[in-house]
Amino acid sequence: MSKALFTSILISVIAFLSACSAVPPSTKAVSISDEIELPLPLESNKYWVDDGPLFVVNRNPLVTYRVIDQEELGLYGSENTAYDFITSSFSNPRGVFEESFFNSHKEYDLLHKEKNGLDFYILSKENESKAYVVAKSIDNCLEISVFGANAHSVLSDIIDKARLTNGE
């Protein structure tokens, strides 16, 4: 998916935010590529779409959702699917690109969790938590990053409410 198309989709999604069965009626949600649904975890009157596939949900604590597509993985030198690249990188890195990706996260504590049809590779340290979200049935990887004093609890809440939608 091109960055311009992704930006257009995000803007459209923001305009049509609505409740769904997996997210409590009072919680707003965003659908990423019509495949993964995530809550907008904190009240905010403004959302930001950066130049490229970055969606800023909140600034304090800072919460971002970023899509990593096949084109970006190709820039890293990988021809694997997003699912294969992420799962292999964190379980048994094959080749220099996966090893490099894994080594860039060595200072984090790593936890793997499966929930609602998604695989979460959760990385935490001090006031920063992030998760790489993949599923065999989707082409992209989603990176969720949270920065701030309660980063781990905010990320845990997002993960608890995330679900694979497959175009629902």
PDB file of C-alpha atoms in Angstrom:
ATOM      1  CA  MET A   1       0.000   0.000   0.000  1.00  0.00           C
ATOM      2  CA  SER A   2       1.469   3.366  -0.949  1.00  0.00           C
ATOM      3  CA  LYS A   3       2.014   6.025   1.683  1.00  0.00           C
ATOM      4  CA  ALA A   4      -0.415   8.412  -0.034  1.00  0.00           C
ATOM      5  CA  LEU A   5      -3.125   5.740  -0.133  1.00  0.00           C
ATOM      6  CA  PHE A   6      -2.479   4.851   3.495  1.00  0.00           C
ATOM      7  CA  THR A   7      -2.728   8.512   4.522  1.00  0.00           C
ATOM      8  CA  SER A   8      -6.001   8.849   2.615  1.00  0.00           C
ATOM      9  CA  ILE A   9      -7.376   5.737   4.288  1.00  0.00           C
ATOM     10  CA  LEU A  10      -6.395   6.984   7.740  1.00  0.00           C
ATOM     11  CA  ILE A  11      -8.037  10.349   7.146  1.00  0.00           C
ATOM     12  CA  SER A  12     -11.194   8.583   5.984  1.00  0.00           C
ATOM     13  CA  VAL A  13     -11.125   6.277   8.994  1.00  0.00           C
ATOM     14  CA  ILE A  14     -10.757   9.201  11.365  1.00  0.00           C
ATOM     15  CA  ALA A  15     -13.770  10.848   9.772  1.00  0.00           C
ATOM     16  CA  PHE A  16     -15.859   7.705  10.208  1.00  0.00           C
ATOM     17  CA  LEU A  17     -14.723   6.520  13.639  1.00  0.00           C
ATOM     18  CA  SER A  18     -17.443   4.436  15.186  1.00  0.00           C
ATOM     19  CA  ALA A  19     -17.983   1.800  17.830  1.00  0.00           C
ATOM     20  CA  CYS A  20     -17.917  -1.899  17.108  1.00  0.00           C
ATOM     21  CA  SER A  21     -18.617  -5.182  18.902  1.00  0.00           C
ATOM     22  CA  ALA A  22     -15.028  -5.716  20.129  1.00  0.00           C
ATOM     23  CA  VAL A  23     -14.589  -2.207  21.487  1.00  0.00           C
ATOM     24  CA  PRO A  24     -16.935  -0.813  24.139  1.00  0.00           C
ATOM     25  CA  PRO A  25     -19.536   1.580  22.643  1.00  0.00           C
ATOM     26  CA  SER A  26     -17.965   4.624  24.301  1.00  0.00           C
ATOM     27  CA  THR A  27     -14.500   3.840  22.881  1.00  0.00           C
ATOM     28  CA  LYS A  28     -13.434   5.162  19.491  1.00  0.00           C
ATOM     29  CA  ALA A  29     -11.448   2.867  17.232  1.00  0.00           C
ATOM     30  CA  VAL A  30      -9.336   3.034  14.105  1.00  0.00           C
ATOM     31  CA  SER A  31      -9.149   0.314  11.461  1.00  0.00           C
ATOM     32  CA  ILE A  32      -5.747  -0.186   9.870  1.00  0.00           C
ATOM     33  CA  SER A  33      -5.945  -1.330   6.242  1.00  0.00           C
ATOM     34  CA  ASP A  34      -9.396  -2.750   7.059  1.00  0.00           C
ATOM     35  CA  GLU A  35      -7.596  -5.680   8.736  1.00  0.00           C
ATOM     36  CA  ILE A  36      -6.731  -4.709  12.321  1.00  0.00           C
ATOM     37  CA  GLU A  37      -8.884  -2.660  14.653  1.00  0.00           C
ATOM     38  CA  LEU A  38      -7.263  -0.717  17.487  1.00  0.00           C
ATOM     39  CA  PRO A  39      -8.728   1.547  20.136  1.00  0.00           C
ATOM     40  CA  LEU A  40      -7.971   5.232  20.313  1.00  0.00           C
ATOM     41  CA  PRO A  41      -6.948   4.748  23.940  1.00  0.00           C
ATOM     42  CA  LEU A  42      -6.878   8.288  25.222  1.00  0.00           C
ATOM     43  CA  GLU A  43      -9.201  11.218  24.841  1.00  0.00           C
ATOM     44  CA  SER A  44      -7.871  13.673  22.334  1.00  0.00           C
ATOM     45  CA  ASN A  45      -9.427  16.388  20.249  1.00  0.00           C
ATOM     46  CA  LYS A  46      -6.821  16.059  17.542  1.00  0.00           C
ATOM     47  CA  TYR A  47      -5.098  13.192  15.720  1.00  0.00           C
ATOM     48  CA  TRP A  48      -2.031  13.474  13.501  1.00  0.00           C
ATOM     49  CA  VAL A  49      -1.087  11.700  10.292  1.00  0.00           C
ATOM     50  CA  ASP A  50       2.624  12.161   9.755  1.00  0.00           C
ATOM     51  CA  ASP A  51       4.295  12.315   6.354  1.00  0.00           C
ATOM     52  CA  GLY A  52       4.064   8.617   5.639  1.00  0.00           C
ATOM     53  CA  PRO A  53       2.392   5.720   7.390  1.00  0.00           C
ATOM     54  CA  LEU A  54       2.447   7.152  10.930  1.00  0.00           C
ATOM     55  CA  PHE A  55      -0.715   7.920  12.896  1.00  0.00           C
ATOM     56  CA  VAL A  56      -0.215   9.811  16.166  1.00  0.00           C
ATOM     57  CA  VAL A  57      -3.028   9.055  18.588  1.00  0.00           C
ATOM     58  CA  ASN A  58      -1.968  11.125  21.552  1.00  0.00           C
ATOM     59  CA  ARG A  59       0.986  13.239  22.609  1.00  0.00           C
ATOM     60  CA  ASN A  60       1.045  12.731  26.383  1.00  0.00           C
ATOM     61  CA  PRO A  61       1.753   9.899  26.680  1.00  0.00           C
ATOM     62  CA  LEU A  62       2.877   9.699  23.078  1.00  0.00           C
ATOM     63  CA  VAL A  63       1.085   6.858  21.266  1.00  0.00           C
ATOM     64  CA  THR A  64       1.777   6.080  17.610  1.00  0.00           C
ATOM     65  CA  TYR A  65       0.531   3.453  15.168  1.00  0.00           C
ATOM     66  CA  ARG A  66       2.768   2.806  12.146  1.00  0.00           C
ATOM     67  CA  VAL A  67       2.241   0.392   9.269  1.00  0.00           C
ATOM     68  CA  ILE A  68       5.309  -1.447   7.995  1.00  0.00           C
ATOM     69  CA  ASP A  69       4.544  -2.693   4.499  1.00  0.00           C
ATOM     70  CA  GLN A  70       6.344  -5.033   2.120  1.00  0.00           C
ATOM     71  CA  GLU A  71       7.976  -2.077   0.383  1.00  0.00           C
ATOM     72  CA  GLU A  72       9.621  -0.963   3.636  1.00  0.00           C
ATOM     73  CA  LEU A  73      10.765  -4.508   4.406  1.00  0.00           C
ATOM     74  CA  GLY A  74      12.330  -4.563   0.941  1.00  0.00           C
ATOM     75  CA  LEU A  75      14.337  -1.481   1.897  1.00  0.00           C
ATOM     76  CA  TYR A  76      15.750  -3.523   4.790  1.00  0.00           C
ATOM     77  CA  GLY A  77      16.728  -6.178   2.258  1.00  0.00           C
ATOM     78  CA  SER A  78      14.032  -8.703   3.149  1.00  0.00           C
ATOM     79  CA  GLU A  79      11.877 -10.544   0.655  1.00  0.00           C
ATOM     80  CA  ASN A  80       9.890 -12.274   3.424  1.00  0.00           C
ATOM     81  CA  THR A  81       6.310 -11.421   4.287  1.00  0.00           C
ATOM     82  CA  ALA A  82       5.858  -9.102   7.262  1.00  0.00           C
ATOM     83  CA  TYR A  83       4.663 -12.056   9.355  1.00  0.00           C
ATOM     84  CA  ASP A  84       7.689 -14.210   8.461  1.00  0.00           C
ATOM     85  CA  PHE A  85      10.146 -11.332   8.943  1.00  0.00           C
ATOM     86  CA  ILE A  86       8.862 -10.356  12.403  1.00  0.00           C
ATOM     87  CA  THR A  87       8.310 -13.879  13.767  1.00  0.00           C
ATOM     88  CA  SER A  88      11.680 -15.076  12.511  1.00  0.00           C
ATOM     89  CA  SER A  89      13.510 -11.953  13.711  1.00  0.00           C
ATOM     90  CA  PHE A  90      12.284 -12.414  17.285  1.00  0.00           C
ATOM     91  CA  SER A  91      12.441 -16.219  17.481  1.00  0.00           C
ATOM     92  CA  ASN A  92      15.260 -17.453  15.235  1.00  0.00           C
ATOM     93  CA  PRO A  93      16.806 -14.676  13.118  1.00  0.00           C
ATOM     94  CA  ARG A  94      17.873 -15.849   9.671  1.00  0.00           C
ATOM     95  CA  GLY A  95      20.354 -13.734   7.808  1.00  0.00           C
ATOM     96  CA  VAL A  96      21.901 -10.351   8.390  1.00  0.00           C
ATOM     97  CA  PHE A  97      18.697  -8.279   8.046  1.00  0.00           C
ATOM     98  CA  GLU A  98      16.697 -10.223  10.628  1.00  0.00           C
ATOM     99  CA  GLU A  99      19.681 -10.356  12.980  1.00  0.00           C
ATOM    100  CA  SER A 100      20.164  -6.608  12.618  1.00  0.00           C
ATOM    101  CA  PHE A 101      16.472  -5.965  13.339  1.00  0.00           C
ATOM    102  CA  PHE A 102      16.592  -8.251  16.396  1.00  0.00           C
ATOM    103  CA  ASN A 103      19.832  -6.679  17.658  1.00  0.00           C
ATOM    104  CA  SER A 104      18.319  -3.194  17.389  1.00  0.00           C
ATOM    105  CA  HIS A 105      15.836  -4.275  20.094  1.00  0.00           C
ATOM    106  CA  LYS A 106      18.229  -6.074  22.477  1.00  0.00           C
ATOM    107  CA  GLU A 107      17.882  -3.434  25.206  1.00  0.00           C
ATOM    108  CA  TYR A 108      14.147  -4.222  25.522  1.00  0.00           C
ATOM    109  CA  ASP A 109      12.440  -7.003  27.453  1.00  0.00           C
ATOM    110  CA  LEU A 110      10.625  -9.199  24.902  1.00  0.00           C
ATOM    111  CA  LEU A 111       7.281 -10.962  25.336  1.00  0.00           C
ATOM    112  CA  HIS A 112       5.298 -12.824  22.668  1.00  0.00           C
ATOM    113  CA  LYS A 113       1.510 -12.898  23.019  1.00  0.00           C
ATOM    114  CA  GLU A 114      -1.244 -14.278  20.781  1.00  0.00           C
ATOM    115  CA  LYS A 115      -4.687 -12.701  21.102  1.00  0.00           C
ATOM    116  CA  ASN A 116      -7.755 -12.210  18.908  1.00  0.00           C
ATOM    117  CA  GLY A 117      -6.076 -13.724  15.835  1.00  0.00           C
ATOM    118  CA  LEU A 118      -2.987 -11.514  16.122  1.00  0.00           C
ATOM    119  CA  ASP A 119       0.613 -12.132  17.192  1.00  0.00           C
ATOM    120  CA  PHE A 120       2.110  -9.405  19.384  1.00  0.00           C
ATOM    121  CA  TYR A 121       5.850  -9.068  19.923  1.00  0.00           C
ATOM    122  CA  ILE A 122       5.913  -6.734  22.923  1.00  0.00           C
ATOM    123  CA  LEU A 123       9.090  -4.842  23.808  1.00  0.00           C
ATOM    124  CA  SER A 124       9.422  -2.820  27.009  1.00  0.00           C
ATOM    125  CA  LYS A 125      11.981  -0.731  28.841  1.00  0.00           C
ATOM    126  CA  GLU A 126      11.626   2.060  31.410  1.00  0.00           C
ATOM    127  CA  ASN A 127       9.179   4.636  29.967  1.00  0.00           C
ATOM    128  CA  GLU A 128       8.837   3.068  26.522  1.00  0.00           C
ATOM    129  CA  SER A 129       6.857   0.125  25.211  1.00  0.00           C
ATOM    130  CA  LYS A 130       6.249  -1.031  21.677  1.00  0.00           C
ATOM    131  CA  ALA A 131       4.619  -3.943  19.940  1.00  0.00           C
ATOM    132  CA  TYR A 132       4.954  -5.409  16.492  1.00  0.00           C
ATOM    133  CA  VAL A 133       1.580  -6.828  15.465  1.00  0.00           C
ATOM    134  CA  VAL A 134       1.339  -9.447  12.710  1.00  0.00           C
ATOM    135  CA  ALA A 135      -0.959 -12.190  11.463  1.00  0.00           C
ATOM    136  CA  LYS A 136      -0.473 -14.789   8.735  1.00  0.00           C
ATOM    137  CA  SER A 137      -3.571 -13.494   6.940  1.00  0.00           C
ATOM    138  CA  ILE A 138      -2.401  -9.870   6.516  1.00  0.00           C
ATOM    139  CA  ASP A 139       0.330  -8.364   4.373  1.00  0.00           C
ATOM    140  CA  ASN A 140       1.561  -5.630   6.724  1.00  0.00           C
ATOM    141  CA  CYS A 141       3.026  -5.334  10.186  1.00  0.00           C
ATOM    142  CA  LEU A 142       1.747  -2.753  12.621  1.00  0.00           C
ATOM    143  CA  GLU A 143       4.154  -1.094  15.050  1.00  0.00           C
ATOM    144  CA  ILE A 144       2.572   0.431  18.152  1.00  0.00           C
ATOM    145  CA  SER A 145       4.841   2.699  20.211  1.00  0.00           C
ATOM    146  CA  VAL A 146       4.030   4.284  23.566  1.00  0.00           C
ATOM    147  CA  PHE A 147       6.312   6.705  25.404  1.00  0.00           C
ATOM    148  CA  GLY A 148       5.665   8.000  28.925  1.00  0.00           C
ATOM    149  CA  ALA A 149       5.477   7.032  32.588  1.00  0.00           C
ATOM    150  CA  ASN A 150       2.589   4.570  32.092  1.00  0.00           C
ATOM    151  CA  ALA A 151       3.660   3.268  28.668  1.00  0.00           C
ATOM    152  CA  HIS A 152       3.347  -0.414  29.583  1.00  0.00           C
ATOM    153  CA  SER A 153      -0.214  -0.142  30.930  1.00  0.00           C
ATOM    154  CA  VAL A 154      -1.354   1.981  27.957  1.00  0.00           C
ATOM    155  CA  LEU A 155       0.100  -0.575  25.517  1.00  0.00           C
ATOM    156  CA  SER A 156      -1.492  -3.449  27.456  1.00  0.00           C
ATOM    157  CA  ASP A 157      -4.887  -1.758  27.172  1.00  0.00           C
ATOM    158  CA  ILE A 158      -4.443  -1.287  23.412  1.00  0.00           C
ATOM    159  CA  ILE A 159      -3.451  -4.942  22.967  1.00  0.00           C
ATOM    160  CA  ASP A 160      -6.417  -6.154  25.027  1.00  0.00           C
ATOM    161  CA  LYS A 161      -8.806  -4.322  22.687  1.00  0.00           C
ATOM    162  CA  ALA A 162      -7.048  -4.982  19.358  1.00  0.00           C
ATOM    163  CA  ARG A 163      -8.569  -7.526  17.012  1.00  0.00           C
ATOM    164  CA  LEU A 164      -8.158  -8.992  13.557  1.00  0.00           C
ATOM    165  CA  THR A 165     -11.109  -7.870  11.433  1.00  0.00           C
ATOM    166  CA  ASN A 166     -10.269  -9.167   7.939  1.00  0.00           C
ATOM    167  CA  GLY A 167     -12.421  -6.504   6.333  1.00  0.00           C
ATOM    168  CA  GLU A 168     -15.463  -6.711   8.634  1.00  0.00           C
TER     169      GLU A 168
END
